[in-house]
Amino acid sequence: MPGPSVFVFTGISGAGRKTIARKVGEALGWIAVRSCTTREPRNPAAPDSDYRYMSREQFDEWDSEGKFAQTASISGNRYGVLRHELEAALSAGISVYVVLNREGAEAIRKQYGDRTIRIFIYVDKITVRERLESKGTPFETVQRYLDSYTDEVTYRSKCEYTFENVNADRTAELIRAAVTR
Ligand SMILES: Nc1nc2c(ncn2[C@@H]2O[C@H](COP(=O)(O)OP(=O)(O)O)[C@@H](O)[C@H]2O)c(=O)[nH]1
Ligand SMILES: Nc1ncnc2c1ncn2[C@@H]1O[C@H](COP(=O)(O)OP(=O)(O)O)[C@@H](O)[C@H]1O
């Protein structure tokens, strides 16, 4: 039995990376390591549980204390994964999953080497737009994701696995089968 891994769901924003990560993670008993972010929740009245939302002051303090395994600045907001959350699970022999863009995936790969398994999730551009619009994502955000589509998609060749996410349950099942083979 191999040791615990860091599963990084990456790929196309809006393709369903968080959705699939949750499904596979729950099925296989992995611990979710949510990113901290200074971005406002999309619905401040009822923040979702996709991120750990925090003030810029809090983020900067933890950053200066070296608490993040990696950080990113995207559209004026900061994002980061707490090293102790990730490593506590690994030390306990439990695999973890994170959902990151390709810079984050690269940073994790550099630090955790072969223990890192990158799973690239994608769908075609039209489907990305449809999914984001039906989720109520702001127009500018949808546009930003679509503009970066071509750049993002090239990262798939570096990932350990690539899956097109047409039917979510089916995608999750295929990933589960692939990573437990
Ligand atoms: N490099 C890096 N990327 C992150 C981190 N946390 C989240 N991300 C990615 O950064 C992007 C943030 O986009 P945003 O529009 O705020 O959130 P979304 O709704 O999850 O797409 C997404 O592609 C996330 O997967 C992190 O800690 N590091
Ligand atoms: N296979 C799928 N079929 C239809 N809708 C999906 C599928 N996978 C995810 N979604 C929906 O698409 C939207 C974007 O998914 P999300 O997981 O937030 O994407 P990402 O993390 O890649 O930005 C969400 O509303 C989600 O419920």
mmCIF file of C-alpha atoms and ligand atoms in Angstrom:
data_model
loop_
_atom_site.group_PDB
_atom_site.id
_atom_site.type_symbol
_atom_site.label_atom_id
_atom_site.label_comp_id
_atom_site.label_asym_id
_atom_site.label_seq_id
_atom_site.Cartn_x
_atom_site.Cartn_y
_atom_site.Cartn_z
ATOM 1 C CA MET A 1 0.000 0.000 0.000
ATOM 2 C CA PRO A 2 1.641 3.322 -1.044
ATOM 3 C CA GLY A 3 1.799 6.199 1.486
ATOM 4 C CA PRO A 4 -0.659 9.104 1.544
ATOM 5 C CA SER A 5 -0.747 11.467 -1.415
ATOM 6 C CA VAL A 6 -1.587 15.080 -2.147
ATOM 7 C CA PHE A 7 -4.258 15.045 -4.849
ATOM 8 C CA VAL A 8 -4.359 18.340 -6.713
ATOM 9 C CA PHE A 9 -7.487 19.020 -8.770
ATOM 10 C CA THR A 10 -6.518 21.518 -11.391
ATOM 11 C CA GLY A 11 -7.474 22.394 -14.944
ATOM 12 C CA ILE A 12 -10.097 24.679 -16.359
ATOM 13 C CA SER A 13 -11.868 27.082 -13.977
ATOM 14 C CA GLY A 14 -15.565 26.389 -14.187
ATOM 15 C CA ALA A 15 -15.095 22.851 -15.517
ATOM 16 C CA GLY A 16 -16.197 21.382 -12.200
ATOM 17 C CA ARG A 17 -12.897 20.860 -10.352
ATOM 18 C CA LYS A 18 -14.359 21.589 -6.883
ATOM 19 C CA THR A 19 -17.462 19.486 -7.571
ATOM 20 C CA ILE A 20 -15.448 16.477 -8.706
ATOM 21 C CA ALA A 21 -12.827 16.883 -5.973
ATOM 22 C CA ARG A 22 -15.572 16.777 -3.322
ATOM 23 C CA LYS A 23 -17.154 13.663 -4.791
ATOM 24 C CA VAL A 24 -13.896 11.733 -5.144
ATOM 25 C CA GLY A 25 -12.548 12.962 -1.811
ATOM 26 C CA GLU A 26 -15.676 11.885 0.051
ATOM 27 C CA ALA A 27 -15.746 8.497 -1.669
ATOM 28 C CA LEU A 28 -12.112 7.755 -0.840
ATOM 29 C CA GLY A 29 -11.900 9.339 2.625
ATOM 30 C CA TRP A 30 -9.397 12.031 1.703
ATOM 31 C CA ILE A 31 -9.211 15.178 3.812
ATOM 32 C CA ALA A 32 -10.179 18.421 2.044
ATOM 33 C CA VAL A 33 -7.635 21.188 2.514
ATOM 34 C CA ARG A 34 -9.556 24.305 1.564
ATOM 35 C CA SER A 35 -7.658 27.340 0.368
ATOM 36 C CA CYS A 36 -7.688 30.466 2.471
ATOM 37 C CA THR A 37 -8.606 33.545 0.459
ATOM 38 C CA THR A 38 -9.001 37.276 0.867
ATOM 39 C CA ARG A 39 -11.589 37.298 -1.939
ATOM 40 C CA GLU A 40 -15.116 38.223 -0.847
ATOM 41 C CA PRO A 41 -17.544 35.307 -0.876
ATOM 42 C CA ARG A 42 -19.720 35.557 -4.004
ATOM 43 C CA ASN A 43 -22.733 35.687 -1.692
ATOM 44 C CA PRO A 44 -21.500 37.524 1.432
ATOM 45 C CA ALA A 45 -24.832 36.922 3.187
ATOM 46 C CA ALA A 46 -24.330 33.158 2.911
ATOM 47 C CA PRO A 47 -20.662 32.355 2.250
ATOM 48 C CA ASP A 48 -20.075 28.987 0.579
ATOM 49 C CA SER A 49 -17.762 26.417 2.113
ATOM 50 C CA ASP A 50 -15.447 26.198 -0.917
ATOM 51 C CA TYR A 51 -12.919 28.562 0.671
ATOM 52 C CA ARG A 52 -11.862 29.770 4.061
ATOM 53 C CA TYR A 53 -12.626 33.471 3.699
ATOM 54 C CA MET A 54 -10.464 35.851 5.723
ATOM 55 C CA SER A 55 -9.239 39.423 5.991
ATOM 56 C CA ARG A 56 -6.139 40.622 4.209
ATOM 57 C CA GLU A 57 -4.565 41.334 7.629
ATOM 58 C CA GLN A 58 -5.067 37.762 8.782
ATOM 59 C CA PHE A 59 -3.736 36.353 5.525
ATOM 60 C CA ASP A 60 -0.643 38.582 5.562
ATOM 61 C CA GLU A 61 0.076 37.705 9.186
ATOM 62 C CA TRP A 62 -0.036 33.963 8.479
ATOM 63 C CA ASP A 63 1.989 34.479 5.323
ATOM 64 C CA SER A 64 4.724 36.350 7.207
ATOM 65 C CA GLU A 65 4.785 33.503 9.739
ATOM 66 C CA GLY A 66 5.401 31.045 6.887
ATOM 67 C CA LYS A 67 2.157 29.193 7.506
ATOM 68 C CA PHE A 68 1.277 28.670 3.842
ATOM 69 C CA ALA A 69 2.655 25.816 1.731
ATOM 70 C CA GLN A 70 2.142 28.089 -1.275
ATOM 71 C CA THR A 71 0.328 31.316 -2.054
ATOM 72 C CA ALA A 72 -1.009 33.040 -5.155
ATOM 73 C CA SER A 73 -2.246 36.521 -6.041
ATOM 74 C CA ILE A 74 -5.118 36.473 -8.488
ATOM 75 C CA SER A 75 -7.047 39.577 -9.562
ATOM 76 C CA GLY A 76 -5.936 41.463 -6.472
ATOM 77 C CA ASN A 77 -6.864 38.694 -4.026
ATOM 78 C CA ARG A 78 -4.593 36.324 -2.143
ATOM 79 C CA TYR A 79 -4.967 32.567 -1.913
ATOM 80 C CA GLY A 80 -3.024 29.987 0.070
ATOM 81 C CA VAL A 81 -3.062 26.498 1.549
ATOM 82 C CA LEU A 82 -2.053 26.049 5.177
ATOM 83 C CA ARG A 83 0.970 23.788 5.429
ATOM 84 C CA HIS A 84 0.031 22.347 8.812
ATOM 85 C CA GLU A 85 -3.407 21.225 7.590
ATOM 86 C CA LEU A 86 -1.851 19.408 4.686
ATOM 87 C CA GLU A 87 1.001 17.865 6.608
ATOM 88 C CA ALA A 88 -1.002 16.862 9.690
ATOM 89 C CA ALA A 89 -3.146 14.631 7.471
ATOM 90 C CA LEU A 90 -0.146 13.190 5.636
ATOM 91 C CA SER A 91 1.618 12.480 8.942
ATOM 92 C CA ALA A 92 -1.498 10.639 10.078
ATOM 93 C CA GLY A 93 -1.301 8.543 6.908
ATOM 94 C CA ILE A 94 -4.350 10.173 5.278
ATOM 95 C CA SER A 95 -4.373 11.542 1.728
ATOM 96 C CA VAL A 96 -5.528 15.109 1.141
ATOM 97 C CA TYR A 97 -6.960 17.032 -1.777
ATOM 98 C CA VAL A 98 -6.707 20.649 -2.848
ATOM 99 C CA VAL A 99 -8.172 22.593 -5.784
ATOM 100 C CA LEU A 100 -5.595 24.912 -7.344
ATOM 101 C CA ASN A 101 -4.657 26.646 -10.546
ATOM 102 C CA ARG A 102 -1.595 25.422 -12.401
ATOM 103 C CA GLU A 103 0.885 27.632 -10.515
ATOM 104 C CA GLY A 104 -0.398 26.133 -7.281
ATOM 105 C CA ALA A 105 -0.226 22.631 -8.731
ATOM 106 C CA GLU A 106 3.396 23.251 -9.762
ATOM 107 C CA ALA A 107 4.324 24.628 -6.341
ATOM 108 C CA ILE A 108 2.835 21.587 -4.585
ATOM 109 C CA ARG A 109 4.583 19.248 -6.989
ATOM 110 C CA LYS A 110 7.925 20.935 -6.246
ATOM 111 C CA GLN A 111 7.464 20.505 -2.513
ATOM 112 C CA TYR A 112 5.834 17.103 -2.285
ATOM 113 C CA GLY A 113 7.417 15.436 -5.333
ATOM 114 C CA ASP A 114 6.039 12.037 -6.268
ATOM 115 C CA ARG A 115 3.482 12.202 -3.491
ATOM 116 C CA THR A 116 1.680 14.788 -5.645
ATOM 117 C CA ILE A 117 -0.987 13.498 -8.014
ATOM 118 C CA ARG A 118 -2.337 16.164 -10.361
ATOM 119 C CA ILE A 119 -5.773 15.539 -11.838
ATOM 120 C CA PHE A 120 -6.622 17.822 -14.746
ATOM 121 C CA ILE A 121 -10.355 18.459 -15.216
ATOM 122 C CA TYR A 122 -11.711 20.097 -18.349
ATOM 123 C CA VAL A 123 -14.734 20.589 -20.570
ATOM 124 C CA ASP A 124 -15.190 22.584 -23.758
ATOM 125 C CA LYS A 125 -15.437 26.380 -23.614
ATOM 126 C CA ILE A 126 -19.168 26.541 -24.314
ATOM 127 C CA THR A 127 -19.893 24.197 -21.436
ATOM 128 C CA VAL A 128 -17.681 26.247 -19.106
ATOM 129 C CA ARG A 129 -19.702 29.346 -19.970
ATOM 130 C CA GLU A 130 -23.024 27.552 -19.490
ATOM 131 C CA ARG A 131 -22.032 26.093 -16.125
ATOM 132 C CA LEU A 132 -20.698 29.366 -14.765
ATOM 133 C CA GLU A 133 -23.690 31.364 -15.973
ATOM 134 C CA SER A 134 -26.126 28.931 -14.413
ATOM 135 C CA LYS A 135 -24.185 29.171 -11.140
ATOM 136 C CA GLY A 136 -24.637 32.970 -11.274
ATOM 137 C CA THR A 137 -20.912 33.762 -11.671
ATOM 138 C CA PRO A 138 -20.369 37.475 -12.446
ATOM 139 C CA PHE A 139 -19.940 38.242 -16.150
ATOM 140 C CA GLU A 140 -16.378 39.608 -15.752
ATOM 141 C CA THR A 141 -15.299 36.461 -13.915
ATOM 142 C CA VAL A 142 -16.724 34.218 -16.645
ATOM 143 C CA GLN A 143 -14.927 36.321 -19.225
ATOM 144 C CA ARG A 144 -11.638 36.069 -17.310
ATOM 145 C CA TYR A 145 -11.907 32.277 -17.130
ATOM 146 C CA LEU A 146 -12.717 31.982 -20.840
ATOM 147 C CA ASP A 147 -9.837 34.273 -21.781
ATOM 148 C CA SER A 148 -7.384 32.032 -19.938
ATOM 149 C CA TYR A 149 -8.844 28.784 -21.362
ATOM 150 C CA THR A 150 -6.183 28.214 -24.039
ATOM 151 C CA ASP A 151 -3.302 28.870 -21.628
ATOM 152 C CA GLU A 152 -4.784 26.700 -18.907
ATOM 153 C CA VAL A 153 -5.514 23.733 -21.152
ATOM 154 C CA THR A 154 -1.839 23.299 -22.073
ATOM 155 C CA TYR A 155 -1.067 22.255 -18.490
ATOM 156 C CA ARG A 156 -2.875 18.947 -18.935
ATOM 157 C CA SER A 157 0.201 17.282 -20.453
ATOM 158 C CA LYS A 158 2.093 17.758 -17.182
ATOM 159 C CA CYS A 159 -0.612 16.205 -15.022
ATOM 160 C CA GLU A 160 -0.682 12.594 -13.923
ATOM 161 C CA TYR A 161 -4.340 12.224 -15.026
ATOM 162 C CA THR A 162 -6.699 14.094 -17.344
ATOM 163 C CA PHE A 163 -10.492 13.771 -17.354
ATOM 164 C CA GLU A 164 -13.235 15.462 -19.309
ATOM 165 C CA ASN A 165 -16.056 16.204 -16.878
ATOM 166 C CA VAL A 166 -19.249 15.560 -18.816
ATOM 167 C CA ASN A 167 -21.331 13.655 -16.278
ATOM 168 C CA ALA A 168 -20.109 14.463 -12.764
ATOM 169 C CA ASP A 169 -20.886 11.085 -11.168
ATOM 170 C CA ARG A 170 -19.272 9.250 -14.052
ATOM 171 C CA THR A 171 -16.163 11.474 -13.936
ATOM 172 C CA ALA A 172 -15.816 10.924 -10.202
ATOM 173 C CA GLU A 173 -16.196 7.176 -10.666
ATOM 174 C CA LEU A 174 -13.528 7.068 -13.390
ATOM 175 C CA ILE A 175 -11.100 9.039 -11.224
ATOM 176 C CA ARG A 176 -11.789 6.838 -8.229
ATOM 177 C CA ALA A 177 -11.077 3.743 -10.311
ATOM 178 C CA ALA A 178 -7.919 5.244 -11.845
ATOM 179 C CA VAL A 179 -6.300 6.374 -8.604
ATOM 180 C CA THR A 180 -7.072 3.185 -6.686
ATOM 181 C CA ARG A 181 -5.914 0.825 -9.427
HETATM 182 N N1 LIG B 1 -2.060 28.897 -6.901
HETATM 183 C C1 LIG B 1 -3.164 28.798 -6.154
HETATM 184 N N2 LIG B 1 -4.359 28.790 -6.751
HETATM 185 C C2 LIG B 1 -5.449 28.700 -5.950
HETATM 186 C C3 LIG B 1 -5.374 28.606 -4.550
HETATM 187 N N3 LIG B 1 -6.619 28.508 -4.057
HETATM 188 C C4 LIG B 1 -7.451 28.542 -5.102
HETATM 189 N N4 LIG B 1 -6.758 28.644 -6.256
HETATM 190 C C5 LIG B 1 -7.245 28.745 -7.641
HETATM 191 O O1 LIG B 1 -7.311 30.124 -7.949
HETATM 192 C C6 LIG B 1 -8.470 30.414 -8.723
HETATM 193 C C7 LIG B 1 -9.358 31.339 -7.904
HETATM 194 O O2 LIG B 1 -10.434 31.737 -8.661
HETATM 195 P P1 LIG B 1 -11.769 32.282 -8.022
HETATM 196 O O3 LIG B 1 -12.534 32.903 -9.140
HETATM 197 O O4 LIG B 1 -11.520 33.119 -6.811
HETATM 198 O O5 LIG B 1 -12.471 31.001 -7.433
HETATM 199 P P2 LIG B 1 -13.285 29.808 -8.074
HETATM 200 O O6 LIG B 1 -14.726 30.184 -7.980
HETATM 201 O O7 LIG B 1 -12.934 28.641 -7.203
HETATM 202 O O8 LIG B 1 -12.807 29.595 -9.494
HETATM 203 C C8 LIG B 1 -9.105 29.064 -9.008
HETATM 204 O O9 LIG B 1 -8.570 28.554 -10.215
HETATM 205 C C9 LIG B 1 -8.655 28.221 -7.822
HETATM 206 O O10 LIG B 1 -8.642 26.827 -8.090
HETATM 207 C C10 LIG B 1 -4.074 28.611 -3.949
HETATM 208 O O11 LIG B 1 -3.895 28.505 -2.741
HETATM 209 N N5 LIG B 1 -3.025 28.704 -4.809
HETATM 210 N N1 LIG B 2 -20.547 17.282 -14.866
HETATM 211 C C1 LIG B 2 -21.241 18.388 -14.605
HETATM 212 N N2 LIG B 2 -22.400 18.610 -15.259
HETATM 213 C C2 LIG B 2 -23.105 19.755 -15.031
HETATM 214 N N3 LIG B 2 -22.739 20.711 -14.156
HETATM 215 C C3 LIG B 2 -21.586 20.535 -13.476
HETATM 216 C C4 LIG B 2 -20.784 19.363 -13.660
HETATM 217 N N4 LIG B 2 -19.692 19.472 -12.848
HETATM 218 C C5 LIG B 2 -19.825 20.650 -12.183
HETATM 219 N N5 LIG B 2 -20.956 21.278 -12.553
HETATM 220 C C6 LIG B 2 -21.441 22.595 -12.111
HETATM 221 O O1 LIG B 2 -20.624 23.566 -12.779
HETATM 222 C C7 LIG B 2 -20.408 24.692 -11.925
HETATM 223 C C8 LIG B 2 -18.897 24.925 -11.772
HETATM 224 O O2 LIG B 2 -18.377 23.856 -10.982
HETATM 225 P P1 LIG B 2 -17.199 24.074 -9.944
HETATM 226 O O3 LIG B 2 -16.986 22.754 -9.286
HETATM 227 O O4 LIG B 2 -17.453 25.271 -9.094
HETATM 228 O O5 LIG B 2 -15.997 24.381 -10.965
HETATM 229 P P2 LIG B 2 -14.489 24.834 -10.745
HETATM 230 O O6 LIG B 2 -14.094 24.434 -9.363
HETATM 231 O O7 LIG B 2 -13.738 24.098 -11.807
HETATM 232 O O8 LIG B 2 -14.473 26.307 -10.971
HETATM 233 C C9 LIG B 2 -21.104 24.380 -10.606
HETATM 234 O O9 LIG B 2 -22.379 25.016 -10.602
HETATM 235 C C10 LIG B 2 -21.255 22.861 -10.623
HETATM 236 O O10 LIG B 2 -22.371 22.429 -9.876
#
